[in-house]
């Protein structure tokens, strides 16, 4: 089946630093990847849609200058949390859609737990 | 381990038919339960949720009741429309962590 990986799985950083999270589709190509954020005991929130070769589309209320998304290839999208602060601590999940299956399901990564001290 | 099991799709119905998509779960604690929907070409959206036993979540005519005795959270709608065609995901999260555990998704196709 389709596999999506994320790296790192956990990261702890100091306030003010930047953190990069990678999302890779391992056995398929994805023109579209999604980035989600999950708060404790709450449901998933879509942050942005990442399109290969073009700018990401951000959801309302998500700061694009703080959460930089780069979808440089058909198998890799990165989310960079810039100047992280404790309120950015969360669980970040990516998903990807196989380009061969228009409108097909998303395959989810295992998530990255970010803790900002 | 903790898991979510959904009925396999695709599920194909005619417009105005009654819908049930089954979801059962296995969890060591007391999970919160969710249904997410993915319309064609879009990202996931939360459809409804329930946080404790016997709670009923509802939205857009869809309902699901948190049944602890049967460890189920089946999604129902009385009269489906073509616009309900999408992929539906059942998921849970436990109090001990906030990682979502997902079902495999059920594709729903509604024919006019």
PDB file of C-alpha atoms in Angstrom:
ATOM      1  CA  UNK A   1       0.000   0.000   0.000  1.00  0.00           C
ATOM      2  CA  UNK A   2       0.913   3.647  -0.279  1.00  0.00           C
ATOM      3  CA  UNK A   3       3.277   4.824   2.434  1.00  0.00           C
ATOM      4  CA  UNK A   4       3.919   8.331   3.651  1.00  0.00           C
ATOM      5  CA  UNK A   5       6.790   9.029   6.021  1.00  0.00           C
ATOM      6  CA  UNK A   6       7.545  12.005   8.187  1.00  0.00           C
ATOM      7  CA  UNK A   7      10.818  13.074   9.710  1.00  0.00           C
ATOM      8  CA  UNK A   8      11.489  13.656  12.484  1.00  0.00           C
ATOM      9  CA  UNK A   9       8.865  11.843  14.505  1.00  0.00           C
ATOM     10  CA  UNK A  10       9.618  13.965  17.559  1.00  0.00           C
ATOM     11  CA  UNK A  11      11.498  17.208  17.963  1.00  0.00           C
ATOM     12  CA  UNK A  12      12.194  19.425  20.933  1.00  0.00           C
ATOM     13  CA  UNK A  13      13.554  22.885  20.292  1.00  0.00           C
ATOM     14  CA  UNK A  14      14.191  26.157  22.048  1.00  0.00           C
ATOM     15  CA  UNK A  15      11.925  29.133  21.608  1.00  0.00           C
ATOM     16  CA  UNK A  16      13.007  31.308  18.697  1.00  0.00           C
ATOM     17  CA  UNK A  17      14.551  28.557  16.608  1.00  0.00           C
ATOM     18  CA  UNK A  18      13.203  27.130  13.364  1.00  0.00           C
ATOM     19  CA  UNK A  19      12.213  23.542  12.794  1.00  0.00           C
ATOM     20  CA  UNK A  20      11.823  21.725   9.490  1.00  0.00           C
ATOM     21  CA  UNK A  21       9.524  18.731   9.102  1.00  0.00           C
ATOM     22  CA  UNK A  22       9.735  16.523   6.038  1.00  0.00           C
ATOM     23  CA  UNK A  23       6.896  14.584   4.453  1.00  0.00           C
ATOM     24  CA  UNK A  24       7.738  11.962   1.850  1.00  0.00           C
ATOM     25  CA  UNK A  25       5.622   9.691  -0.289  1.00  0.00           C
ATOM     26  CA  UNK A  26       7.693   6.539  -0.493  1.00  0.00           C
ATOM     27  CA  UNK A  27       6.120   4.495  -3.257  1.00  0.00           C
ATOM     28  CA  UNK A  28       4.054   6.947  -5.226  1.00  0.00           C
ATOM     29  CA  UNK A  29       4.229  10.460  -6.577  1.00  0.00           C
ATOM     30  CA  UNK A  30       2.082  13.161  -5.092  1.00  0.00           C
ATOM     31  CA  UNK A  31       1.255  16.427  -6.772  1.00  0.00           C
ATOM     32  CA  UNK A  32      -0.767  17.399  -3.723  1.00  0.00           C
ATOM     33  CA  UNK A  33       0.164  17.074  -0.071  1.00  0.00           C
ATOM     34  CA  UNK A  34      -1.714  18.361   2.933  1.00  0.00           C
ATOM     35  CA  UNK A  35      -0.413  19.632   6.253  1.00  0.00           C
ATOM     36  CA  UNK A  36      -2.514  19.284   9.394  1.00  0.00           C
ATOM     37  CA  UNK A  37      -2.104  20.296  12.977  1.00  0.00           C
ATOM     38  CA  UNK A  38      -3.636  18.577  15.948  1.00  0.00           C
ATOM     39  CA  UNK A  39      -3.987  20.011  19.425  1.00  0.00           C
ATOM     40  CA  UNK A  40      -4.279  17.804  22.498  1.00  0.00           C
ATOM     41  CA  UNK A  41      -7.645  16.074  22.728  1.00  0.00           C
ATOM     42  CA  UNK A  42      -8.876  17.899  19.669  1.00  0.00           C
ATOM     43  CA  UNK A  43      -9.456  17.047  16.078  1.00  0.00           C
ATOM     44  CA  UNK A  44      -7.238  17.664  13.130  1.00  0.00           C
ATOM     45  CA  UNK A  45      -7.024  21.103  11.574  1.00  0.00           C
ATOM     46  CA  UNK A  46      -6.023  21.587   7.966  1.00  0.00           C
ATOM     47  CA  UNK A  47      -3.254  24.161   7.760  1.00  0.00           C
ATOM     48  CA  UNK A  48      -2.408  24.239   4.088  1.00  0.00           C
ATOM     49  CA  UNK A  49      -2.481  22.415   0.800  1.00  0.00           C
ATOM     50  CA  UNK A  50       0.899  21.937  -0.801  1.00  0.00           C
ATOM     51  CA  UNK A  51       1.090  21.729  -4.581  1.00  0.00           C
ATOM     52  CA  UNK A  52       4.224  20.559  -6.334  1.00  0.00           C
ATOM     53  CA  UNK A  53       5.967  23.362  -8.153  1.00  0.00           C
ATOM     54  CA  UNK A  54       3.683  26.132  -6.927  1.00  0.00           C
ATOM     55  CA  UNK A  55       2.862  28.092  -3.802  1.00  0.00           C
ATOM     56  CA  UNK A  56       0.945  26.432  -1.032  1.00  0.00           C
ATOM     57  CA  UNK A  57      -2.626  27.391  -0.298  1.00  0.00           C
ATOM     58  CA  UNK A  58      -3.094  28.307   3.337  1.00  0.00           C
ATOM     59  CA  UNK A  59      -6.269  28.035   5.340  1.00  0.00           C
ATOM     60  CA  UNK A  60      -7.716  31.099   6.950  1.00  0.00           C
ATOM     61  CA  UNK A  61      -5.923  32.059  10.116  1.00  0.00           C
ATOM     62  CA  UNK A  62      -2.702  30.200   9.302  1.00  0.00           C
ATOM     63  CA  UNK A  63       0.332  32.483   9.031  1.00  0.00           C
ATOM     64  CA  UNK A  64       2.136  31.653   5.824  1.00  0.00           C
ATOM     65  CA  UNK A  65       5.278  33.508   6.915  1.00  0.00           C
ATOM     66  CA  UNK A  66       5.465  31.429  10.060  1.00  0.00           C
ATOM     67  CA  UNK A  67       4.664  28.053   8.532  1.00  0.00           C
ATOM     68  CA  UNK A  68       6.731  27.859   5.371  1.00  0.00           C
ATOM     69  CA  UNK A  69       5.797  25.072   2.997  1.00  0.00           C
ATOM     70  CA  UNK A  70       7.931  23.903   0.122  1.00  0.00           C
ATOM     71  CA  UNK A  71       6.810  21.147  -2.225  1.00  0.00           C
ATOM     72  CA  UNK A  72       9.958  20.857  -4.315  1.00  0.00           C
ATOM     73  CA  UNK A  73       9.396  17.450  -5.821  1.00  0.00           C
ATOM     74  CA  UNK A  74       6.669  14.896  -6.416  1.00  0.00           C
ATOM     75  CA  UNK A  75       7.714  12.945  -3.354  1.00  0.00           C
ATOM     76  CA  UNK A  76       8.721  15.584  -0.829  1.00  0.00           C
ATOM     77  CA  UNK A  77       7.037  18.450   0.953  1.00  0.00           C
ATOM     78  CA  UNK A  78       8.556  20.319   3.882  1.00  0.00           C
ATOM     79  CA  UNK A  79       6.985  22.399   6.615  1.00  0.00           C
ATOM     80  CA  UNK A  80       9.254  24.854   8.400  1.00  0.00           C
ATOM     81  CA  UNK A  81       8.026  26.382  11.616  1.00  0.00           C
ATOM     82  CA  UNK A  82       9.970  29.626  11.841  1.00  0.00           C
ATOM     83  CA  UNK A  83      10.833  31.327  15.134  1.00  0.00           C
ATOM     84  CA  UNK A  84       8.951  28.686  17.049  1.00  0.00           C
ATOM     85  CA  UNK A  85       7.247  29.508  20.317  1.00  0.00           C
ATOM     86  CA  UNK A  86       5.657  27.287  22.974  1.00  0.00           C
ATOM     87  CA  UNK A  87       2.202  27.827  21.494  1.00  0.00           C
ATOM     88  CA  UNK A  88       3.440  26.141  18.320  1.00  0.00           C
ATOM     89  CA  UNK A  89       3.880  22.903  20.241  1.00  0.00           C
ATOM     90  CA  UNK A  90       1.575  20.436  18.586  1.00  0.00           C
ATOM     91  CA  UNK A  91       1.295  17.298  16.524  1.00  0.00           C
ATOM     92  CA  UNK A  92       1.821  17.938  12.814  1.00  0.00           C
ATOM     93  CA  UNK A  93       0.546  15.429  10.276  1.00  0.00           C
ATOM     94  CA  UNK A  94       0.977  15.384   6.535  1.00  0.00           C
ATOM     95  CA  UNK A  95      -0.897  13.432   3.932  1.00  0.00           C
ATOM     96  CA  UNK A  96      -0.423  12.852   0.243  1.00  0.00           C
ATOM     97  CA  UNK A  97      -2.573  11.918  -2.689  1.00  0.00           C
ATOM     98  CA  UNK A  98      -1.342   9.627  -5.431  1.00  0.00           C
ATOM     99  CA  UNK A  99      -1.152  11.648  -8.654  1.00  0.00           C
ATOM    100  CA  UNK A 100      -2.365   8.634 -10.631  1.00  0.00           C
ATOM    101  CA  UNK A 101      -5.661   8.607  -8.727  1.00  0.00           C
ATOM    102  CA  UNK A 102      -7.394  11.892  -9.281  1.00  0.00           C
ATOM    103  CA  UNK A 103      -9.751  12.535  -6.407  1.00  0.00           C
ATOM    104  CA  UNK A 104      -8.442   9.433  -4.655  1.00  0.00           C
ATOM    105  CA  UNK A 105      -7.836   8.987  -0.935  1.00  0.00           C
ATOM    106  CA  UNK A 106      -5.166  10.636   1.114  1.00  0.00           C
ATOM    107  CA  UNK A 107      -2.465   8.582   2.718  1.00  0.00           C
ATOM    108  CA  UNK A 108      -1.346   9.880   6.064  1.00  0.00           C
ATOM    109  CA  UNK A 109       2.074  10.190   7.579  1.00  0.00           C
ATOM    110  CA  UNK A 110       2.648   9.081  11.164  1.00  0.00           C
ATOM    111  CA  UNK A 111       2.949  12.621  12.424  1.00  0.00           C
ATOM    112  CA  UNK A 112       5.632  14.762  14.067  1.00  0.00           C
ATOM    113  CA  UNK A 113       5.363  15.858  17.658  1.00  0.00           C
ATOM    114  CA  UNK A 114       6.882  19.286  18.139  1.00  0.00           C
ATOM    115  CA  UNK A 115       7.668  20.583  21.608  1.00  0.00           C
ATOM    116  CA  UNK A 116       8.933  24.138  21.924  1.00  0.00           C
ATOM    117  CA  UNK A 117      10.541  24.978  25.245  1.00  0.00           C
TER     118      UNK A 117
ATOM    119  CA  UNK B   1      -3.159  -2.116  20.119  1.00  0.00           C
ATOM    120  CA  UNK B   2      -5.591   0.695  19.506  1.00  0.00           C
ATOM    121  CA  UNK B   3      -7.280   0.579  16.126  1.00  0.00           C
ATOM    122  CA  UNK B   4     -10.228   1.678  14.035  1.00  0.00           C
ATOM    123  CA  UNK B   5     -12.014  -0.575  11.579  1.00  0.00           C
ATOM    124  CA  UNK B   6     -14.303   0.731   8.879  1.00  0.00           C
ATOM    125  CA  UNK B   7     -16.447  -1.082   6.389  1.00  0.00           C
ATOM    126  CA  UNK B   8     -14.768  -1.500   3.062  1.00  0.00           C
ATOM    127  CA  UNK B   9     -15.899   0.550   0.134  1.00  0.00           C
ATOM    128  CA  UNK B  10     -16.848   1.754  -2.208  1.00  0.00           C
ATOM    129  CA  UNK B  11     -20.415   2.105  -1.048  1.00  0.00           C
ATOM    130  CA  UNK B  12     -22.752   2.966  -3.906  1.00  0.00           C
ATOM    131  CA  UNK B  13     -26.248   4.277  -3.241  1.00  0.00           C
ATOM    132  CA  UNK B  14     -28.982   6.044  -5.086  1.00  0.00           C
ATOM    133  CA  UNK B  15     -29.969   9.572  -4.160  1.00  0.00           C
ATOM    134  CA  UNK B  16     -32.328   9.781  -1.150  1.00  0.00           C
ATOM    135  CA  UNK B  17     -31.280   6.355   0.121  1.00  0.00           C
ATOM    136  CA  UNK B  18     -30.459   5.724   3.771  1.00  0.00           C
ATOM    137  CA  UNK B  19     -26.754   5.575   4.579  1.00  0.00           C
ATOM    138  CA  UNK B  20     -24.857   3.646   7.202  1.00  0.00           C
ATOM    139  CA  UNK B  21     -21.079   3.418   7.287  1.00  0.00           C
ATOM    140  CA  UNK B  22     -19.892   1.132  10.053  1.00  0.00           C
ATOM    141  CA  UNK B  23     -17.009   1.997  12.320  1.00  0.00           C
ATOM    142  CA  UNK B  24     -15.772  -0.016  15.279  1.00  0.00           C
ATOM    143  CA  UNK B  25     -12.792   0.632  17.452  1.00  0.00           C
ATOM    144  CA  UNK B  26     -10.408  -0.963  19.889  1.00  0.00           C
ATOM    145  CA  UNK B  27      -8.913   1.269  22.539  1.00  0.00           C
ATOM    146  CA  UNK B  28      -7.264   0.797  25.905  1.00  0.00           C
ATOM    147  CA  UNK B  29      -8.634   4.020  27.337  1.00  0.00           C
ATOM    148  CA  UNK B  30     -11.603   6.292  26.763  1.00  0.00           C
ATOM    149  CA  UNK B  31     -11.253   7.714  23.284  1.00  0.00           C
ATOM    150  CA  UNK B  32     -12.833  10.646  21.556  1.00  0.00           C
ATOM    151  CA  UNK B  33     -14.310   9.616  18.226  1.00  0.00           C
ATOM    152  CA  UNK B  34     -14.455  11.500  14.950  1.00  0.00           C
ATOM    153  CA  UNK B  35     -15.757  11.272  11.443  1.00  0.00           C
ATOM    154  CA  UNK B  36     -13.827  13.176   8.790  1.00  0.00           C
ATOM    155  CA  UNK B  37     -14.859  13.693   5.188  1.00  0.00           C
ATOM    156  CA  UNK B  38     -12.745  14.267   2.124  1.00  0.00           C
ATOM    157  CA  UNK B  39     -14.563  15.645  -0.898  1.00  0.00           C
ATOM    158  CA  UNK B  40     -12.942  15.134  -4.303  1.00  0.00           C
ATOM    159  CA  UNK B  41      -9.933  17.378  -4.741  1.00  0.00           C
ATOM    160  CA  UNK B  42     -10.076  18.771  -1.211  1.00  0.00           C
ATOM    161  CA  UNK B  43      -8.396  18.187   2.144  1.00  0.00           C
ATOM    162  CA  UNK B  44      -9.902  16.494   5.129  1.00  0.00           C
ATOM    163  CA  UNK B  45     -12.702  18.191   7.015  1.00  0.00           C
ATOM    164  CA  UNK B  46     -14.090  17.295  10.390  1.00  0.00           C
ATOM    165  CA  UNK B  47     -17.661  16.141   9.936  1.00  0.00           C
ATOM    166  CA  UNK B  48     -18.681  15.363  13.510  1.00  0.00           C
ATOM    167  CA  UNK B  49     -17.317  14.125  16.789  1.00  0.00           C
ATOM    168  CA  UNK B  50     -18.263  12.645  20.146  1.00  0.00           C
ATOM    169  CA  UNK B  51     -16.133  12.744  23.250  1.00  0.00           C
ATOM    170  CA  UNK B  52     -17.895  10.356  25.644  1.00  0.00           C
ATOM    171  CA  UNK B  53     -20.191   7.377  25.699  1.00  0.00           C
ATOM    172  CA  UNK B  54     -23.761   7.954  24.464  1.00  0.00           C
ATOM    173  CA  UNK B  55     -22.848  11.311  22.934  1.00  0.00           C
ATOM    174  CA  UNK B  56     -24.350  11.900  19.505  1.00  0.00           C
ATOM    175  CA  UNK B  57     -22.439  13.965  17.007  1.00  0.00           C
ATOM    176  CA  UNK B  58     -24.344  15.540  14.134  1.00  0.00           C
ATOM    177  CA  UNK B  59     -23.656  17.820  11.191  1.00  0.00           C
ATOM    178  CA  UNK B  60     -25.075  18.343   7.698  1.00  0.00           C
ATOM    179  CA  UNK B  61     -27.718  15.677   8.296  1.00  0.00           C
ATOM    180  CA  UNK B  62     -25.142  13.073   9.348  1.00  0.00           C
ATOM    181  CA  UNK B  63     -25.249  11.504  12.801  1.00  0.00           C
ATOM    182  CA  UNK B  64     -23.131   9.093  14.784  1.00  0.00           C
ATOM    183  CA  UNK B  65     -23.604   7.844  18.342  1.00  0.00           C
ATOM    184  CA  UNK B  66     -20.728   6.815  20.580  1.00  0.00           C
ATOM    185  CA  UNK B  67     -21.658   3.286  21.719  1.00  0.00           C
ATOM    186  CA  UNK B  68     -19.279   2.062  24.368  1.00  0.00           C
ATOM    187  CA  UNK B  69     -21.035  -1.279  24.802  1.00  0.00           C
ATOM    188  CA  UNK B  70     -20.489  -2.191  21.161  1.00  0.00           C
ATOM    189  CA  UNK B  71     -17.352  -0.042  20.677  1.00  0.00           C
ATOM    190  CA  UNK B  72     -18.952   1.493  17.617  1.00  0.00           C
ATOM    191  CA  UNK B  73     -19.455   4.897  16.039  1.00  0.00           C
ATOM    192  CA  UNK B  74     -21.496   4.211  12.922  1.00  0.00           C
ATOM    193  CA  UNK B  75     -22.185   7.092  10.567  1.00  0.00           C
ATOM    194  CA  UNK B  76     -25.784   7.511   9.358  1.00  0.00           C
ATOM    195  CA  UNK B  77     -27.772   9.820   7.152  1.00  0.00           C
ATOM    196  CA  UNK B  78     -31.443   9.502   6.354  1.00  0.00           C
ATOM    197  CA  UNK B  79     -31.410  10.738   2.759  1.00  0.00           C
ATOM    198  CA  UNK B  80     -28.158  11.095   0.859  1.00  0.00           C
ATOM    199  CA  UNK B  81     -27.482  13.492  -1.986  1.00  0.00           C
ATOM    200  CA  UNK B  82     -25.080  13.353  -4.899  1.00  0.00           C
ATOM    201  CA  UNK B  83     -23.049  16.050  -3.155  1.00  0.00           C
ATOM    202  CA  UNK B  84     -22.370  13.618  -0.293  1.00  0.00           C
ATOM    203  CA  UNK B  85     -20.093  11.590  -2.564  1.00  0.00           C
ATOM    204  CA  UNK B  86     -16.744  11.612  -0.797  1.00  0.00           C
ATOM    205  CA  UNK B  87     -14.388   9.498   1.265  1.00  0.00           C
ATOM    206  CA  UNK B  88     -15.310   9.178   4.941  1.00  0.00           C
ATOM    207  CA  UNK B  89     -12.748   8.450   7.659  1.00  0.00           C
ATOM    208  CA  UNK B  90     -13.473   7.301  11.170  1.00  0.00           C
ATOM    209  CA  UNK B  91     -10.796   8.131  13.737  1.00  0.00           C
ATOM    210  CA  UNK B  92     -10.120   8.137  17.446  1.00  0.00           C
ATOM    211  CA  UNK B  93      -7.806   9.881  19.834  1.00  0.00           C
ATOM    212  CA  UNK B  94      -6.995   8.877  23.376  1.00  0.00           C
ATOM    213  CA  UNK B  95      -6.640  11.080  26.406  1.00  0.00           C
ATOM    214  CA  UNK B  96      -3.121   9.794  27.024  1.00  0.00           C
ATOM    215  CA  UNK B  97      -1.849  11.241  23.773  1.00  0.00           C
ATOM    216  CA  UNK B  98      -3.293  13.158  20.939  1.00  0.00           C
ATOM    217  CA  UNK B  99      -2.247  11.107  18.005  1.00  0.00           C
ATOM    218  CA  UNK B 100      -5.146  10.316  15.764  1.00  0.00           C
ATOM    219  CA  UNK B 101      -5.687   6.681  14.880  1.00  0.00           C
ATOM    220  CA  UNK B 102      -7.407   6.374  11.557  1.00  0.00           C
ATOM    221  CA  UNK B 103      -9.703   3.961   9.843  1.00  0.00           C
ATOM    222  CA  UNK B 104      -8.874   3.146   6.244  1.00  0.00           C
ATOM    223  CA  UNK B 105     -11.622   5.321   4.819  1.00  0.00           C
ATOM    224  CA  UNK B 106     -14.818   4.427   2.981  1.00  0.00           C
ATOM    225  CA  UNK B 107     -15.550   5.837  -0.420  1.00  0.00           C
ATOM    226  CA  UNK B 108     -19.189   6.775  -0.871  1.00  0.00           C
ATOM    227  CA  UNK B 109     -20.681   7.137  -4.338  1.00  0.00           C
ATOM    228  CA  UNK B 110     -24.169   8.552  -4.711  1.00  0.00           C
ATOM    229  CA  UNK B 111     -25.855   8.151  -8.061  1.00  0.00           C
ATOM    230  CA  UNK B 112     -28.657  10.463  -9.213  1.00  0.00           C
TER     231      UNK B 112
END
